[in-house]
Coordinates of C-alpha atoms in Angstrom, one line a residue:
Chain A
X24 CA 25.0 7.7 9.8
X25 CA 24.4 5.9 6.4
X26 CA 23.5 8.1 3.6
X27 CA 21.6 5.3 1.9
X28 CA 17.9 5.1 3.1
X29 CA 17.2 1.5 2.5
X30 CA 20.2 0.4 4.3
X31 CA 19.2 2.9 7.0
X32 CA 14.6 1.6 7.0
X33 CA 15.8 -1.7 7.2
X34 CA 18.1 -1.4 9.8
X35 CA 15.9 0.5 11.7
X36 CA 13.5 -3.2 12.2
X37 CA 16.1 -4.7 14.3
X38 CA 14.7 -4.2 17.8
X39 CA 11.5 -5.8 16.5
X40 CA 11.1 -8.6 19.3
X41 CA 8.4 -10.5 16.7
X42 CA 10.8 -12.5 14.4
X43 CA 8.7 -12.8 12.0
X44 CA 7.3 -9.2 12.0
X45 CA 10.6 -8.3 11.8
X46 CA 11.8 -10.1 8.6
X47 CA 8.4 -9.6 6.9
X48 CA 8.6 -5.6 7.1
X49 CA 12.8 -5.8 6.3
X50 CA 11.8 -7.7 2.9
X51 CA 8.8 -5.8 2.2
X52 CA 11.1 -2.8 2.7
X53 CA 13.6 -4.1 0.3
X54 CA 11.3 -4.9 -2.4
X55 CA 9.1 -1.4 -1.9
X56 CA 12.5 0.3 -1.9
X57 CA 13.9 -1.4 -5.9
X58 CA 10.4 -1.1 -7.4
X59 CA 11.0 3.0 -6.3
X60 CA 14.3 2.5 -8.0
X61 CA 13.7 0.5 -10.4
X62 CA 11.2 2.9 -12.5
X63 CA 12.4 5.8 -10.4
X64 CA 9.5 6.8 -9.1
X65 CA 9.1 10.7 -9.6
X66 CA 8.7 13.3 -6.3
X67 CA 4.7 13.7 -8.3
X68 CA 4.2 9.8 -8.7
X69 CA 5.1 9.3 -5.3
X70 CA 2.4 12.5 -4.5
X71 CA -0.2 10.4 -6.7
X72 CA 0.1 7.2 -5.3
X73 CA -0.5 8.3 -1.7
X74 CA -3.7 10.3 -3.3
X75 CA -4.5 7.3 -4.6
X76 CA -4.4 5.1 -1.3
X77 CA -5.8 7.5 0.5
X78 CA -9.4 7.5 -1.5
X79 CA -8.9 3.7 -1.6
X80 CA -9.0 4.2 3.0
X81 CA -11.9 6.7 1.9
X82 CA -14.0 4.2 -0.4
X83 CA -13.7 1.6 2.2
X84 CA -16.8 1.4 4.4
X85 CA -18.6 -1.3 6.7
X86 CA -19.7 -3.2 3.1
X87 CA -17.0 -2.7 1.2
X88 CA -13.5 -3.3 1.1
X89 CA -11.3 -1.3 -1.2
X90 CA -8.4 -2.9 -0.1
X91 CA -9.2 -5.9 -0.7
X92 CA -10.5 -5.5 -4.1
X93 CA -7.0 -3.6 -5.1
X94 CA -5.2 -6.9 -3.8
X95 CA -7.6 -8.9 -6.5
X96 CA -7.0 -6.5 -9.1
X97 CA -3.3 -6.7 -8.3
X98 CA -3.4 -10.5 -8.4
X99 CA -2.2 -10.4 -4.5
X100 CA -4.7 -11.5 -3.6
X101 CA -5.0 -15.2 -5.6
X102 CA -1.1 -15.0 -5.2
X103 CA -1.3 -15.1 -1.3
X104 CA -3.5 -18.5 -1.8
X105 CA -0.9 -19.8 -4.3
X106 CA 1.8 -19.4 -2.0
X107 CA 0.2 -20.7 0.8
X108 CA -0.9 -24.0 -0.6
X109 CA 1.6 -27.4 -0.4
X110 CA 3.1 -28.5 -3.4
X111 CA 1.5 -31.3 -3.9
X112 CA -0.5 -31.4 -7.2
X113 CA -2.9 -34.4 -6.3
X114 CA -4.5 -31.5 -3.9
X115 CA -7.4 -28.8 -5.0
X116 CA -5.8 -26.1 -5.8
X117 CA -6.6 -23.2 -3.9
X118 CA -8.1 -19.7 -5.3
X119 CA -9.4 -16.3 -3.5
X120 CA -12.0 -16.1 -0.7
X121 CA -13.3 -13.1 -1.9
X122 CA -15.5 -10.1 -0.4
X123 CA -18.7 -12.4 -0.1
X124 CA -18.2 -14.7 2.5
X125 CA -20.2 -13.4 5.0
X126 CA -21.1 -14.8 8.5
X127 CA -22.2 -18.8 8.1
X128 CA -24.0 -20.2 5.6
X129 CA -27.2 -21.7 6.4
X130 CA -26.9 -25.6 7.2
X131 CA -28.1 -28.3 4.6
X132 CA -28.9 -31.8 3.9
X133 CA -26.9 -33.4 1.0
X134 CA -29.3 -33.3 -2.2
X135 CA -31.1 -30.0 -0.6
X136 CA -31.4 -26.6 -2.8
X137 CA -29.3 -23.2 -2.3
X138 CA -31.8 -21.8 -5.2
X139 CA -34.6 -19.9 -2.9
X140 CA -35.7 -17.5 -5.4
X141 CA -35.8 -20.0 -8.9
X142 CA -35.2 -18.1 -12.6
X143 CA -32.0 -19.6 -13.5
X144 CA -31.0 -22.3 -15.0
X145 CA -30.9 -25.4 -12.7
X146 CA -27.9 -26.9 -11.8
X147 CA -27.0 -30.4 -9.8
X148 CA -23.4 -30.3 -8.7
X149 CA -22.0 -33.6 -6.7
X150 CA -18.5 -35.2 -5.8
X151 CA -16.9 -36.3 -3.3
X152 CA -14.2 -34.8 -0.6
X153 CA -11.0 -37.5 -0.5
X154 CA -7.4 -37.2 1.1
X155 CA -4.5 -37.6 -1.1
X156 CA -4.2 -41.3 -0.9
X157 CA -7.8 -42.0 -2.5
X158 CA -9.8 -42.3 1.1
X159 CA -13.1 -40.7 1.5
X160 CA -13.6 -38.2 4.0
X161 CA -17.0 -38.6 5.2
X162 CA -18.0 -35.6 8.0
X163 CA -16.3 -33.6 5.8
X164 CA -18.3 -29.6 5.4
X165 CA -18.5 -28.0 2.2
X166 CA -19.1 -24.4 2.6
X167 CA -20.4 -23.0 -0.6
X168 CA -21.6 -19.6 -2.1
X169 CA -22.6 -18.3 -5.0
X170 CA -24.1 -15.6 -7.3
X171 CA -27.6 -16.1 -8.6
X172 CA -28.1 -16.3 -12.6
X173 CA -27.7 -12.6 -12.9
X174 CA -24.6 -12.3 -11.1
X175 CA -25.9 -11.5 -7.8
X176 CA -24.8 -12.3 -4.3
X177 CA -27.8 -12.3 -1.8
X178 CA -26.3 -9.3 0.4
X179 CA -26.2 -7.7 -3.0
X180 CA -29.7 -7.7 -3.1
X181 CA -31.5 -8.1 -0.3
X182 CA -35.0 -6.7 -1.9
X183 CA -34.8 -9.8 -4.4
X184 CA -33.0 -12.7 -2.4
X185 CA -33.7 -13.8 0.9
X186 CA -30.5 -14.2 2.8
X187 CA -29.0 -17.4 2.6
X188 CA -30.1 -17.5 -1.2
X189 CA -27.2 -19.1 -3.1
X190 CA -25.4 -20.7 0.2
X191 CA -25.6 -23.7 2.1
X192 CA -23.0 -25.9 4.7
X193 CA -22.9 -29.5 3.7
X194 CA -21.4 -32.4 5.4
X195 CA -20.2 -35.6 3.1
X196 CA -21.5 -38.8 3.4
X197 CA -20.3 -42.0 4.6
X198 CA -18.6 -42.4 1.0
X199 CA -17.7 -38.7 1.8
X200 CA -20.0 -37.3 -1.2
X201 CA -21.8 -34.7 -1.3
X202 CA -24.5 -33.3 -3.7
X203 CA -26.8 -30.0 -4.2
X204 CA -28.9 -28.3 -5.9
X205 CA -28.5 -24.8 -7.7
X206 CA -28.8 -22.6 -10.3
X207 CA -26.1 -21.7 -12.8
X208 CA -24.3 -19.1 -11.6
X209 CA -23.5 -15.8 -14.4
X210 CA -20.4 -14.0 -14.6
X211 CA -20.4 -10.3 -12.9
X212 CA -18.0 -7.3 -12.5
X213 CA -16.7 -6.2 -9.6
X214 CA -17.5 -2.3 -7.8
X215 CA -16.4 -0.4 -10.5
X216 CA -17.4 2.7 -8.1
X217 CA -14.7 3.4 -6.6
X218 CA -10.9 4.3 -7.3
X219 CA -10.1 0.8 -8.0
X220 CA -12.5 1.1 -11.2
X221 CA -10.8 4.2 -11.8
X222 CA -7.6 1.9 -12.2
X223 CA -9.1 -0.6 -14.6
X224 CA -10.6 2.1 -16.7
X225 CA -7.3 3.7 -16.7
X226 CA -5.3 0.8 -18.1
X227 CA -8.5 -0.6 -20.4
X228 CA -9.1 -3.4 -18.1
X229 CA -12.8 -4.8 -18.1
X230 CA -14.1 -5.9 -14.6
X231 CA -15.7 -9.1 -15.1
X232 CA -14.8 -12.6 -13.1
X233 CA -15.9 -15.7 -14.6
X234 CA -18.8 -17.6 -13.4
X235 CA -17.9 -19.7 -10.6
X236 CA -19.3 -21.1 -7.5
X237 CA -17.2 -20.7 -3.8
X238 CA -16.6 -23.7 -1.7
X239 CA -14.1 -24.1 1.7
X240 CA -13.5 -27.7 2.3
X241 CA -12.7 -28.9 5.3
X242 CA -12.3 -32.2 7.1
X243 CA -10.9 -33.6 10.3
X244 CA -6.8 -34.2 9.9
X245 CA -7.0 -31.9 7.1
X246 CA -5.6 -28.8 5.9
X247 CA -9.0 -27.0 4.5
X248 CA -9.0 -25.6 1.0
X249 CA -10.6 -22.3 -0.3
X250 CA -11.4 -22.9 -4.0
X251 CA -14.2 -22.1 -6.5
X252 CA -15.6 -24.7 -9.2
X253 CA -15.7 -22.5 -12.6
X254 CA -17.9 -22.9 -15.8
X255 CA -16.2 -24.2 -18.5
X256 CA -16.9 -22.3 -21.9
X257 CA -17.0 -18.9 -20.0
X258 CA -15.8 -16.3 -21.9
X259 CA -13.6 -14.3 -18.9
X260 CA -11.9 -17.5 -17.5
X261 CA -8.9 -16.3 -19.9
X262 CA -9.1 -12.9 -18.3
X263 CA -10.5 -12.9 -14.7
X264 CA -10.1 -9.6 -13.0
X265 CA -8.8 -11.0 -10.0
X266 CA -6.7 -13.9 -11.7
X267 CA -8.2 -16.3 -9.4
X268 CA -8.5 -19.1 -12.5
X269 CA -6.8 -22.5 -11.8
X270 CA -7.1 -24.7 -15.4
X271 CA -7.6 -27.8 -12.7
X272 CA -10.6 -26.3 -11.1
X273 CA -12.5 -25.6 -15.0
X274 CA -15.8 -27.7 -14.9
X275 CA -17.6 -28.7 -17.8
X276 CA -22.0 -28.0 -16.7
X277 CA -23.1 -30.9 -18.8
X278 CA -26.7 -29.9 -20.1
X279 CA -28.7 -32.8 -19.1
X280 CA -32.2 -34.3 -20.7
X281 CA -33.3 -36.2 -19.1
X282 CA -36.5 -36.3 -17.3
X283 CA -36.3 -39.1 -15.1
X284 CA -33.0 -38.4 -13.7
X285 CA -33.9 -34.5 -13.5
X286 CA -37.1 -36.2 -11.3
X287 CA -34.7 -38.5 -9.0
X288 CA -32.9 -35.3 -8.7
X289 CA -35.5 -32.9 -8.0
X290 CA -34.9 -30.4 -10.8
X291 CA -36.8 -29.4 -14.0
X292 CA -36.0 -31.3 -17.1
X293 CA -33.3 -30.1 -18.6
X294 CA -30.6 -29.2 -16.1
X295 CA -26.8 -29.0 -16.2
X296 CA -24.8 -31.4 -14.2
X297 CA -21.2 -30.8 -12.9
X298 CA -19.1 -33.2 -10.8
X299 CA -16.4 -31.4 -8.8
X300 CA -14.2 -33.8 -6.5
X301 CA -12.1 -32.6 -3.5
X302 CA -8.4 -33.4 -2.2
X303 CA -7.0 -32.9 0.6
X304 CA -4.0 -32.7 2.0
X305 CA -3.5 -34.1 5.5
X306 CA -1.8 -31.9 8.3
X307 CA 1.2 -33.4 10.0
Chain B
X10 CA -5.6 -19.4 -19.4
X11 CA -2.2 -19.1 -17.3
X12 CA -1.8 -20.9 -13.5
X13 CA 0.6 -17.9 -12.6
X14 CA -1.3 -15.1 -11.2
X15 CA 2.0 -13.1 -11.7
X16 CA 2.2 -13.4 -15.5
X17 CA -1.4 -12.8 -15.4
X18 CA -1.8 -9.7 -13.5
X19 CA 1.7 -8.3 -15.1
X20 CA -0.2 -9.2 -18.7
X21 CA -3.3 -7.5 -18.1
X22 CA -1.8 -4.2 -18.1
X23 CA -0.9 -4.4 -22.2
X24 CA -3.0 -2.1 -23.6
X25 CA -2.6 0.6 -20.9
X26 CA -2.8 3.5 -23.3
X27 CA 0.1 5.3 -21.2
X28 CA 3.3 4.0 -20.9
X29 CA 4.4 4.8 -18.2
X30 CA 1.9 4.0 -16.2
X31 CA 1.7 0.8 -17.9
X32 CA 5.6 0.5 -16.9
X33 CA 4.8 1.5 -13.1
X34 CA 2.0 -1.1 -13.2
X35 CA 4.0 -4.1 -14.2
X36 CA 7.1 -3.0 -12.2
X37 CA 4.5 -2.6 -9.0
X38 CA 2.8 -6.3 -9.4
X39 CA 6.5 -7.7 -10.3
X40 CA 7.8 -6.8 -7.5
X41 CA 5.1 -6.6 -4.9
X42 CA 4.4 -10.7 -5.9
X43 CA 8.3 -11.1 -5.4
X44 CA 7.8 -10.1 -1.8
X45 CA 5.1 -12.2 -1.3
X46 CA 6.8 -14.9 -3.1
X47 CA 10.1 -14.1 -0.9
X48 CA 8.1 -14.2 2.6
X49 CA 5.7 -16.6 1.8
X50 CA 2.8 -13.9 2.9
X51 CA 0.0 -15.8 4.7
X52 CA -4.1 -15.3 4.0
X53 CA -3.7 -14.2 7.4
X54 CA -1.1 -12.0 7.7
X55 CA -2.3 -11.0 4.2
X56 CA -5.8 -9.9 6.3
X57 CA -3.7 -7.6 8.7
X58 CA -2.3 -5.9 6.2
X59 CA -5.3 -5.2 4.8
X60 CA -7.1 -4.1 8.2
X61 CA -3.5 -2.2 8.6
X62 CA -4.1 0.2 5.3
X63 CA -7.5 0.2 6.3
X64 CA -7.1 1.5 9.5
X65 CA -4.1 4.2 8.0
X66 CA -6.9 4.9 5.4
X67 CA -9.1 5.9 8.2
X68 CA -6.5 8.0 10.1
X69 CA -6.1 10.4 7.1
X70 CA -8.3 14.0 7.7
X71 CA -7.9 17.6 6.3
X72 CA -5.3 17.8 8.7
X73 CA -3.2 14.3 8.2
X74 CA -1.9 12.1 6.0
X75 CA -1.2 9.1 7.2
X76 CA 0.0 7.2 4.1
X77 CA 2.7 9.9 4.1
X78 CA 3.8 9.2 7.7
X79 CA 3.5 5.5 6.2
X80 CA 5.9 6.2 3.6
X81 CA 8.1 8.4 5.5
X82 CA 8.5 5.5 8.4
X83 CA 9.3 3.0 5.7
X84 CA 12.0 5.0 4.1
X85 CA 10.0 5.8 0.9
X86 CA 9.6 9.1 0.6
X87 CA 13.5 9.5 1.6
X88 CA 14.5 7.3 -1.6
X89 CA 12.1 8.9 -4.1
X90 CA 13.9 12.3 -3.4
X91 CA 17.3 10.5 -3.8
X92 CA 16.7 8.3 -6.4
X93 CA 14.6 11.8 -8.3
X94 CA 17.9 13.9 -7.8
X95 CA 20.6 13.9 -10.9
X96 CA 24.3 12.2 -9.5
X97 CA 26.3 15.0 -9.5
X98 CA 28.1 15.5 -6.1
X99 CA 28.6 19.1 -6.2
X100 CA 24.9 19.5 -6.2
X101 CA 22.9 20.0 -2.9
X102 CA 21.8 17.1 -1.5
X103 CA 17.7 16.8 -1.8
X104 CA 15.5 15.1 1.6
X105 CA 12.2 15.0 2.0
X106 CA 9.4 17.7 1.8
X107 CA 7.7 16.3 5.2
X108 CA 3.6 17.6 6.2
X109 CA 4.8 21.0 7.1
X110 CA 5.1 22.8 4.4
X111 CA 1.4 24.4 4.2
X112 CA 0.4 27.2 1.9
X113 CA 3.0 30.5 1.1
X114 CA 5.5 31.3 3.4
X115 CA 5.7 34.8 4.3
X116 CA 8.0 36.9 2.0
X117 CA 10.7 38.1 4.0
X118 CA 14.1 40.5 3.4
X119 CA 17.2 39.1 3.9
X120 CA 18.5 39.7 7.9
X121 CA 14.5 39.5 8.9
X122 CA 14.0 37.1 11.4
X123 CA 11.3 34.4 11.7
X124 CA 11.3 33.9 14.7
X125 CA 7.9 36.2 15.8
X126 CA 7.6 34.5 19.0
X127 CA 11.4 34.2 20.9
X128 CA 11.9 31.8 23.7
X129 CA 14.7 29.4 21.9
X130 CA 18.4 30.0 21.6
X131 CA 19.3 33.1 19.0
X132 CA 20.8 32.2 15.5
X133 CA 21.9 33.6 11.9
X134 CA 21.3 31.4 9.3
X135 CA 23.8 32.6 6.1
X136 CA 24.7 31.1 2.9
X137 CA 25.3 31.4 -0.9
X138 CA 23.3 29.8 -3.7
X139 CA 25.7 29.3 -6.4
X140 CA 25.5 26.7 -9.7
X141 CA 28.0 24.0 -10.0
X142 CA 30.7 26.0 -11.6
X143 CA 30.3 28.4 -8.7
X144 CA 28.8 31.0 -10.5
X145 CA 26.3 33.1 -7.7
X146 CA 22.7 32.8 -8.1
X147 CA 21.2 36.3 -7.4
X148 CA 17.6 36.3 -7.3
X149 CA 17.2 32.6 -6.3
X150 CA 14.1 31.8 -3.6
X151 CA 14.7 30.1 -0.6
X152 CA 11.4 29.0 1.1
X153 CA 12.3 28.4 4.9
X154 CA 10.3 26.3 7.6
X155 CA 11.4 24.8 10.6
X156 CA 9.5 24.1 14.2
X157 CA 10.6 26.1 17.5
X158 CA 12.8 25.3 20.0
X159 CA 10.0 23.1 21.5
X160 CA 9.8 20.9 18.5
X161 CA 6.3 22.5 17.2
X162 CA 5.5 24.1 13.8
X163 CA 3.3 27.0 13.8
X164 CA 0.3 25.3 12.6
X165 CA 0.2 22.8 15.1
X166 CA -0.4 25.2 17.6
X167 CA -1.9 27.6 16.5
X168 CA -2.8 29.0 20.4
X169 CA 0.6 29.4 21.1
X170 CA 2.3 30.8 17.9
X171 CA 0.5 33.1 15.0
X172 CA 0.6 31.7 11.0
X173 CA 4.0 32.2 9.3
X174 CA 6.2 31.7 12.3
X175 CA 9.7 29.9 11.5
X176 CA 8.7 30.4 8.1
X177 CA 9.9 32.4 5.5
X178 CA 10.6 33.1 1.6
X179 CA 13.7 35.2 0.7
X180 CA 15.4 35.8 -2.1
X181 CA 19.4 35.9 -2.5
X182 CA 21.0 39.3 -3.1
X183 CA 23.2 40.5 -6.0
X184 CA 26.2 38.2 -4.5
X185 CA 23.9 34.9 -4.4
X186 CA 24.0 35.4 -0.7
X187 CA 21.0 34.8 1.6
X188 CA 20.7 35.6 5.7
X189 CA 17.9 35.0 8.4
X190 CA 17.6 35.4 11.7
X191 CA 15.4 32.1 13.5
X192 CA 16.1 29.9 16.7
X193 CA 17.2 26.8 16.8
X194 CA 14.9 24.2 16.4
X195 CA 14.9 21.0 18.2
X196 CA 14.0 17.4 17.7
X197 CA 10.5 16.5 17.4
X198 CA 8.7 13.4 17.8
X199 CA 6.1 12.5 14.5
X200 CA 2.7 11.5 15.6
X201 CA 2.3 8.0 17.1
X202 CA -1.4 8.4 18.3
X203 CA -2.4 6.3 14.8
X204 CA -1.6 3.0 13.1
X205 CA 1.7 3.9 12.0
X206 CA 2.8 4.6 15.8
X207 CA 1.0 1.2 16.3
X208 CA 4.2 -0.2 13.4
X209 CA 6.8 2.0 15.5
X210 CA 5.7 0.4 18.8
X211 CA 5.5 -2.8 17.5
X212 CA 9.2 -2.5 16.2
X213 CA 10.8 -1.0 19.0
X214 CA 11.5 2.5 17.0
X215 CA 11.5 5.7 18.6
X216 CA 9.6 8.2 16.6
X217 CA 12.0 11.1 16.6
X218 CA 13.7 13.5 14.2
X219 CA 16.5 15.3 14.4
X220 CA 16.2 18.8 14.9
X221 CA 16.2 20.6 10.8
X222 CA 15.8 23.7 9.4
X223 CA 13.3 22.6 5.7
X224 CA 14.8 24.7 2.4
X225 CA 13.8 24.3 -1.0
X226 CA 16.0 26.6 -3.0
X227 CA 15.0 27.5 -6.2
X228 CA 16.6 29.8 -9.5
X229 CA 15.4 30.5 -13.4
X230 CA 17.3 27.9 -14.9
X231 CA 18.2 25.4 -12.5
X232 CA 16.2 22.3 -11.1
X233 CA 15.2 23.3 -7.5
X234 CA 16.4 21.2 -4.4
X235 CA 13.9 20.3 -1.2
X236 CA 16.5 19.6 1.5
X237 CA 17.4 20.3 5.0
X238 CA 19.8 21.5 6.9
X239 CA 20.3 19.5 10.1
X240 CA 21.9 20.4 13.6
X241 CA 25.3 18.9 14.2
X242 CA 25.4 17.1 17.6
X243 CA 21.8 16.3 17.9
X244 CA 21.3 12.7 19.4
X245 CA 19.4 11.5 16.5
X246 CA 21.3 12.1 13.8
X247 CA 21.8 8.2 13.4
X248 CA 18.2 7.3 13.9
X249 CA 16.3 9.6 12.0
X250 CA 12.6 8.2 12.4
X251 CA 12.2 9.1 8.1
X252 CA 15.6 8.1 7.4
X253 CA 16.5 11.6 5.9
X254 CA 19.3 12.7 7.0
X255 CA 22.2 12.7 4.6
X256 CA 25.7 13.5 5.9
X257 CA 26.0 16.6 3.3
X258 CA 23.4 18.2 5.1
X259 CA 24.8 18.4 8.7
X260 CA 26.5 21.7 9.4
X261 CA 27.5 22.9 13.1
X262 CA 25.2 25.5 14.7
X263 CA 28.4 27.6 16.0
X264 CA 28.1 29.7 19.3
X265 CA 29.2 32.5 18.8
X266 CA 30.0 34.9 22.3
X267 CA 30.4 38.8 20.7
X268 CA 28.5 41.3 21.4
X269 CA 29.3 43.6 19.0
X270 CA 28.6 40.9 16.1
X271 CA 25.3 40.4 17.5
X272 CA 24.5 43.9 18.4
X273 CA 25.2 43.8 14.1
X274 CA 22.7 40.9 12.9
X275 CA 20.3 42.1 15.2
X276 CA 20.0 39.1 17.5
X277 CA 20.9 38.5 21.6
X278 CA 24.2 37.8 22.7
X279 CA 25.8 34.7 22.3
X280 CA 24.0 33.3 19.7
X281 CA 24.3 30.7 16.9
X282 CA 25.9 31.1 14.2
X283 CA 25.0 28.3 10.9
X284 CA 26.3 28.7 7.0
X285 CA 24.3 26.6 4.7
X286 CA 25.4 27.1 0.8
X287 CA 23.5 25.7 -1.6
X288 CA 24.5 24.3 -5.1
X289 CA 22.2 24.0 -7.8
X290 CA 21.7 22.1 -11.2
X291 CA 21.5 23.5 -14.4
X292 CA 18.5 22.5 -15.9
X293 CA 19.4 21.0 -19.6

């Protein structure tokens, strides 16, 4: 009998015939148990917290995910990519997925539109998807999502975007480039609903991300990558609410006037131009 | 613009107008990314824990708290009682509250018994509140609740035994002294039929106490204790499925063979025979 009740939780995992179960729920016992002691937690913070929790299982429903969004707010969420990325800094770095990635995104042809709906401003973004040694990766997919130019995802809306609106799967070229056409996406908040928002308005948090555009890269050989391009000049990118800003994956939108470039293109004159390039990491 | 979501997310809580929750905060995200960090979490195991809380979120109802049986199973609740309690040895020892204790126990008179059903083994439960220079405590409260000798509290079924069985509140006499009659409870099993038996399954625990009488004692003046007392002998003593047993707190359940002595308290001969003091904290 040990009168100590870390000792005695972690002990208690031994049996566990999953190795790595095992030394995941012993270490996340060990840390739960010196953040209780460290700001000994009180009998009626302990009560608090499991109130908490439990209308963050009651706010979760077949659209939403509470959970998820108290991981962002947390910054477990962008901390799980961090940690789950190689080392080696040639490669995109990795951010959140994020609640809306939802089923697949519709296929297109490099130089098609993910704009359906038109309003914003438009956008031409284009690069190319290499490995780390400088080859291209033609075949390569680029799965990208985005908000519209109020800060709407189509499932957000489905009375004023069709769905698909602001998505599209794209396959490089034989130089493994890639190009599309868009509309500069806005910044947005996320659910302040719920009892997450409850927590940010506690601790005089705002809920705004930056604007940014999704994309999962993924190529043959290759270990994919979950990222987001961001605009450049956006005033959240020092203060996402889910800390998914990487300073390597800040794009300037070059405003562009141009008309005969904006006709080759397809896009009214003016439009913003962005060039995001990919790296990626081959698997052993 | 920092890289580190961890300096990030600790940052963001600066102008938390409360302290201590701003302290709580930035102790939680330090050490939950240190776990992380430490098992190098991965966006998938990340995603079962999230359909893991989601799923405990869903198990909670009027009736039960999962997050509690969460906590309890992970040793939590056990440390926040012992890291809450002052350091003095003399003093009881404080465990934790558990589900059970719902609503106002019955107020009872010292010798009543609260056991209105019968079935289990006879026993006296006696003791003395005192304070740690062993002055007596009259007039302290002790709230009682314990199962029966089949391992079930009252209101979980409610067919078989009527509200306020095994439980009452009494209140020491001049002497600080304190006597019930009950029966002796037994070891119970806590509910696996939801995602937390899912954990225990999945590590090989068994999900049993051992068998307890629950006390919190309480006097003007003195910081109450929430404890148990627990049944010498029983076979899992060691194993406690919420880790709250604390050595202090085991105390044999005597049998005691005379009738004359039973014929006395009021119970059937041979019978059990338990002393439980209690020590209390002055409050500053």
């Amino acid at each position: 009998m040990t009168d100590d009740p870390t000792a005695a939780a972690i002990g208690s995992f031994r049996d566990t015939p999953d190795e790595r179960l095992r030394t995941v729920l012993e270490r996340l016992v060990t840390h739960l148990h010196a953040f209780v002691r460290d700001v000994r937690l009180t009998p009626a913070e302990w009560a608090s917290t499991v109130d908490f929790l439990t209308a963050v299982g009651r706010a979760c429903t077949a659209d939403r995910q509470e959970f998820i969004l108290l991981s962002d707010v947390l910054g477990v969420s962008s901390l799980v990519e961090t940690v789950g990325a190689g080392d080696d800094p040639e490669v995109t770095d990795a951010t959140v997925l994020g609640p809306f990635h939802v089923g697949a995104s519709p296929v297109r042809a490099n130089g098609d539109s993910i704009d359906l709906v038109g309003g914003g401003e438009p956008c031409v973004v284009a690069g190319t998807v290499r490995a780390v040694d400088g080859t291209p990766l033609p075949g390569a997919t680029l799965d990208v999502w985005q908000c519209d130019h109020e800060g709407f995802y189509d499932v957000q809306v489905p009375d004023r975007q069709p769905p698909g609106n602001g998505r599209g799967l794209f396959t490089t070229d034989d130089a493994g480039g890639y190009r599309f056409r868009t509309v500069v996406p806005a910044p947005y908040p996320i659910p302040t609903d719920g009892p997450v928002g409850d927590l940010l308005r506690a601790t005089r948090r705002h809920p705004y991300r930056p604007a940014h555009i999704h994309v999962i890269a993924a190529a043959a050989g290759h270990r994919p990558v979950t990222t987001h391009v961001f605009v450049a000049g956006d005033p959240y990118l020092e203060s996402d609410a889910v800390f998914a800003v990487r300073r390597s994956l800040v794009r300037e939108f070059t405003v562009v006037d141009d008309p005969d470039r904006a006709a080759d293109l397809g896009v009214a004159n003016p439009f913003r131009d962005v060039r995001f390039d990919i790296v990626l990491e081959r698997t052993a």
